[in-house]
CSV table of C-alpha atoms in Angstrom, one decimal:
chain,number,residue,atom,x,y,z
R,231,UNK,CA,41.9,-20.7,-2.1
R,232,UNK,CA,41.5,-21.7,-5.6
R,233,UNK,CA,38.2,-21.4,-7.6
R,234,UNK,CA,38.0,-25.3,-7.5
R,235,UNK,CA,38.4,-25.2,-3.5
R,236,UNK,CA,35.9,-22.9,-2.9
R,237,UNK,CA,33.2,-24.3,-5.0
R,238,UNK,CA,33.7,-27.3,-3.0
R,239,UNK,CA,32.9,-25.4,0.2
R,240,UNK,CA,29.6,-24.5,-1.0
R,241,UNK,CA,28.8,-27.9,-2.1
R,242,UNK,CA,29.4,-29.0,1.0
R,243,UNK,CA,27.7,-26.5,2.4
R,244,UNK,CA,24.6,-27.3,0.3
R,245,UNK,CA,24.9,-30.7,1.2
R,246,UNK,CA,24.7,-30.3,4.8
R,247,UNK,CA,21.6,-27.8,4.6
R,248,UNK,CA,20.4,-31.0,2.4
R,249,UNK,CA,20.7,-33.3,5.1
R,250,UNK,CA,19.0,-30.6,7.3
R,251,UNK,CA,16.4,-30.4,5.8
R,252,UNK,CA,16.1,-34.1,4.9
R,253,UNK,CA,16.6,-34.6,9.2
R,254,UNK,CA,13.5,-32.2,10.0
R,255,UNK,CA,11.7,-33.9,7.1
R,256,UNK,CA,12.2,-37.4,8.9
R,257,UNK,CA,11.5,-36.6,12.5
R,258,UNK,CA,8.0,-34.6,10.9
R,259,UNK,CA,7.5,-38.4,9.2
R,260,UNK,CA,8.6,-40.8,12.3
R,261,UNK,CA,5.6,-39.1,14.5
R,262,UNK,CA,8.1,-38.1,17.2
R,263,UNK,CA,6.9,-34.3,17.0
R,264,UNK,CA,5.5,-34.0,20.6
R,265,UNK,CA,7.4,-30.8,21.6
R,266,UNK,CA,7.6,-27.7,20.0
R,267,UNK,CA,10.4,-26.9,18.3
R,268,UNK,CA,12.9,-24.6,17.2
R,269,UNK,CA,13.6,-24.1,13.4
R,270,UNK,CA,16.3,-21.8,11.6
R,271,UNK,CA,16.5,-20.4,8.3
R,272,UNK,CA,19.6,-19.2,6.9
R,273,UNK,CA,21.1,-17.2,3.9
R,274,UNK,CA,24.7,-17.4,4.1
R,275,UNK,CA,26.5,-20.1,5.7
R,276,UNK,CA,28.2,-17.2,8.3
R,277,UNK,CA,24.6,-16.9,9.6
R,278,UNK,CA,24.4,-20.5,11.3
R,279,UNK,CA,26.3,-19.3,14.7
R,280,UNK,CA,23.6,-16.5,14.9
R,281,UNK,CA,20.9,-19.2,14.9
R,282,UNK,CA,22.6,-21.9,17.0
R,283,UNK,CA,22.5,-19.0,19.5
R,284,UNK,CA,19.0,-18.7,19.1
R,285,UNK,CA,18.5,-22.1,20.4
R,286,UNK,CA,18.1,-24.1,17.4
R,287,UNK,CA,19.4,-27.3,16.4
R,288,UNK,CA,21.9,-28.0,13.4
R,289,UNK,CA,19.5,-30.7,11.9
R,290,UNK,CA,16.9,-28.3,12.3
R,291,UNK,CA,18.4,-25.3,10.1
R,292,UNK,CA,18.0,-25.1,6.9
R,293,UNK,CA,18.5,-22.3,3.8
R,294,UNK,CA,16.2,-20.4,2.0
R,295,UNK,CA,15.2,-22.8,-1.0
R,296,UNK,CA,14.0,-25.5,1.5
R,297,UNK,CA,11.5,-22.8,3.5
R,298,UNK,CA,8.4,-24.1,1.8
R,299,UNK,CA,9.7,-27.6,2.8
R,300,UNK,CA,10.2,-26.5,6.2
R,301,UNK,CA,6.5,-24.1,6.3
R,302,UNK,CA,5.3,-27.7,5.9
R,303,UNK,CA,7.1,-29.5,8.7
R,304,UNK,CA,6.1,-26.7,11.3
R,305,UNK,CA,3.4,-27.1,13.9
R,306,UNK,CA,1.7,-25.1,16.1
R,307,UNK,CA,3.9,-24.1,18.8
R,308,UNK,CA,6.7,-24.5,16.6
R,309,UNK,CA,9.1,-21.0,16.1
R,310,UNK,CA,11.1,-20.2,13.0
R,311,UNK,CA,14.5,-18.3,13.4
R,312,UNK,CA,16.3,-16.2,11.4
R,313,UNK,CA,19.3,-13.7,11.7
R,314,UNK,CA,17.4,-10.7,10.5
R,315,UNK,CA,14.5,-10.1,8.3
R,316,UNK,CA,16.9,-8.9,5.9
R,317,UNK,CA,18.6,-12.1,5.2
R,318,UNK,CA,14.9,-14.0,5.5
R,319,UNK,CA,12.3,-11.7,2.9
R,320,UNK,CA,13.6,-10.2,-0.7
R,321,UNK,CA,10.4,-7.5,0.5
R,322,UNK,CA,8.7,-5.8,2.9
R,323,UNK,CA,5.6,-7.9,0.9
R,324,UNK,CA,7.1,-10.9,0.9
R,325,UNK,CA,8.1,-10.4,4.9
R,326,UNK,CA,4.5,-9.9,5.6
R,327,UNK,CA,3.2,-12.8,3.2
R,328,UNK,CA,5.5,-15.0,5.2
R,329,UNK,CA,4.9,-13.6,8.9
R,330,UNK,CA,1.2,-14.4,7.8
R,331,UNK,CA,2.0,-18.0,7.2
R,332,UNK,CA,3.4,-18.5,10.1
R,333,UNK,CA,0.9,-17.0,11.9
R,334,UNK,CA,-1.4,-18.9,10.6
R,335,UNK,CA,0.1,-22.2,11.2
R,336,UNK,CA,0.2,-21.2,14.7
R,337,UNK,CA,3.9,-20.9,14.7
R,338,UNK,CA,5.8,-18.3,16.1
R,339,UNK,CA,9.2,-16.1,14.8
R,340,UNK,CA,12.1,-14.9,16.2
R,341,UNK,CA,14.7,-12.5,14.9
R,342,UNK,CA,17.8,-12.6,16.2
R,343,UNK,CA,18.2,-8.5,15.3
R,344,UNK,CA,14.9,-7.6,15.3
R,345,UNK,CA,13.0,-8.5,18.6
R,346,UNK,CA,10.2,-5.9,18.2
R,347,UNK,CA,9.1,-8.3,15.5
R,348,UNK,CA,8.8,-11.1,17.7
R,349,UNK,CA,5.8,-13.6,17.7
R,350,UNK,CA,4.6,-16.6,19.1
R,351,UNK,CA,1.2,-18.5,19.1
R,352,UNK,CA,0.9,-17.7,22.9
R,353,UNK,CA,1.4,-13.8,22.2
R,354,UNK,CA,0.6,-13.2,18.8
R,355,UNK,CA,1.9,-10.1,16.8
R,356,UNK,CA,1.0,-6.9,18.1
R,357,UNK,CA,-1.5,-4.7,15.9
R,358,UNK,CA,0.8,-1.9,15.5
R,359,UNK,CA,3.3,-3.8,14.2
R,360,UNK,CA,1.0,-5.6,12.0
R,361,UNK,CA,0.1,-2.3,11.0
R,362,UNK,CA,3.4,-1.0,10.4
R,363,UNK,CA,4.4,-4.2,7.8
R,364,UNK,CA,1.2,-3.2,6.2
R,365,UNK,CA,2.3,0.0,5.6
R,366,UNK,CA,5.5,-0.8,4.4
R,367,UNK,CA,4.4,-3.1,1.8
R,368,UNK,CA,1.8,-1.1,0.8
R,369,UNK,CA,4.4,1.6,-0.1
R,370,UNK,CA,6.9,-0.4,-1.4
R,371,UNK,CA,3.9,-1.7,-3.8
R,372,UNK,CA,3.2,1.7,-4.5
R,373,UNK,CA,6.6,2.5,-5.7
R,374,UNK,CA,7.3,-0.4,-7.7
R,375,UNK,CA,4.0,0.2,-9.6
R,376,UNK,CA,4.9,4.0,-10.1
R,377,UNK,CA,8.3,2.7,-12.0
R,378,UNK,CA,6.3,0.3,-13.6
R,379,UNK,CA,4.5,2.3,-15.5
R,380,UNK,CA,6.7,4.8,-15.9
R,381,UNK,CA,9.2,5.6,-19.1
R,382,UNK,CA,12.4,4.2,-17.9
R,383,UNK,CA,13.5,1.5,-19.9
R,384,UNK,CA,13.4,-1.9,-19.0
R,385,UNK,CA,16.5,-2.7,-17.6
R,386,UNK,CA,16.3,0.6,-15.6
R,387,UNK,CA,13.0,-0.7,-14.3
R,388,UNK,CA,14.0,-3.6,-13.0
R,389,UNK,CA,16.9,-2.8,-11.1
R,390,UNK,CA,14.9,0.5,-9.3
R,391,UNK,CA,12.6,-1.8,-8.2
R,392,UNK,CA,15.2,-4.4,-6.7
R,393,UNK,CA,16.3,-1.0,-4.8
R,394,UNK,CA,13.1,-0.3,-3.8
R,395,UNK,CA,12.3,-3.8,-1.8
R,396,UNK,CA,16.2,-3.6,-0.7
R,397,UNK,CA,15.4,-0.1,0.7
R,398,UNK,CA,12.1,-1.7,2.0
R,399,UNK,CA,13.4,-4.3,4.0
R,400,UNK,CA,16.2,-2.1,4.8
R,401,UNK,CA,13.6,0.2,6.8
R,402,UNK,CA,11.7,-2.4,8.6
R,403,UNK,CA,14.7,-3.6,10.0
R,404,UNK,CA,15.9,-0.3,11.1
R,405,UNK,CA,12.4,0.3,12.7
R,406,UNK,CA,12.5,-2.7,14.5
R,407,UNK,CA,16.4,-3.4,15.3
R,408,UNK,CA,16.7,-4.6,19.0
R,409,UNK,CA,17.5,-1.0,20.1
R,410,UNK,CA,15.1,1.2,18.3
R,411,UNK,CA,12.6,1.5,21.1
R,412,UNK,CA,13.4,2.6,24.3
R,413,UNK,CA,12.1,3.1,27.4
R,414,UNK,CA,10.9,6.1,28.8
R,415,UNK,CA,14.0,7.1,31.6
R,416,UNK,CA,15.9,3.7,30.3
């Protein structure tokens, strides 16, 4: 495919989240929000099977620069998918600063590879794992203040501390991946 060719998949692929977007913002505006509802974020275009799966709608997916758009749609009741916490949160931070959104909205999440990390406003988010994102991000934090501070240079800085909240992220959902607890005799 030429460079030409595959810019014009992404547009396309843009668009359509667009229109995604633009189809939960119109059924949030019309009233017609009785039910809860199912909503997916993606990354990568790949990740849309993963969420259809989930039970979500096309119209009702959208990427990652139209979450705050789609925070506000959601309702109580209402559960946000995603393919893995990877693909939704940059941070173990920024996983818990969302989780805590959605909590408070009354909404619930589902992972489709993490399903220890399910919640929904009719069984909230257990305290251990509340505890456990805690922890991560408070060691992740940790860390990226240490290099911070410390004498590396700049560019050096930065890109530890890109590694750190990879490595972060990288850990919660290795905790947490659908077959990382296991029943006693299972």
């Amino acid at each position: 495919m030429t460079p030409g060719g595959s810019q014009s998949v992404r547009k396309r692929y843009e668009l359509a989240l667009w229109e995604g977007y633009m189809a939960v913002r119109d059924t949030k505006n019309s009233g017609s929000h009785n039910a809860s509802r199912k909503y997916g974020v993606i990354c990568r275009q790949e990740e849309a099977c993963i969420v259809r799966k989930m039970g979500v709608a096309e119209k009702d997916t959208a990427g990652l620069g139209s979450l705050g758009a789609l925070f506000s749609c959601m309702r109580a009741g209402d559960t946000l998918c995603v393919p893995g916490v990877a693909s939704f949160a940059s941070s173990a931070g920024d996983l818990w600063m969302k989780m805590q959104s959605l909590s408070a909205r009354g909404a619930g999440f589902q992972s489709g590879s993490e399903r220890y990390l399910d919640f929904s406003c009719t069984s909230p988010l257990p305290a251990v794992v509340a505890e456990t994102l805690k922890a991560f991000a408070s060691r992740e934090a940790g860390f990226v203040s240490w290099v911070q501070c410390s004498r590396l240079p700049e560019a050096a800085k930065m890109a530890l501390a890109v590694r750190i909240r990879a490595e972060s992220i990288a850990g919660i959902a290795l905790v947490f991946q659908n077959n990382g607890i296991r029943k006693k005799g299972g």
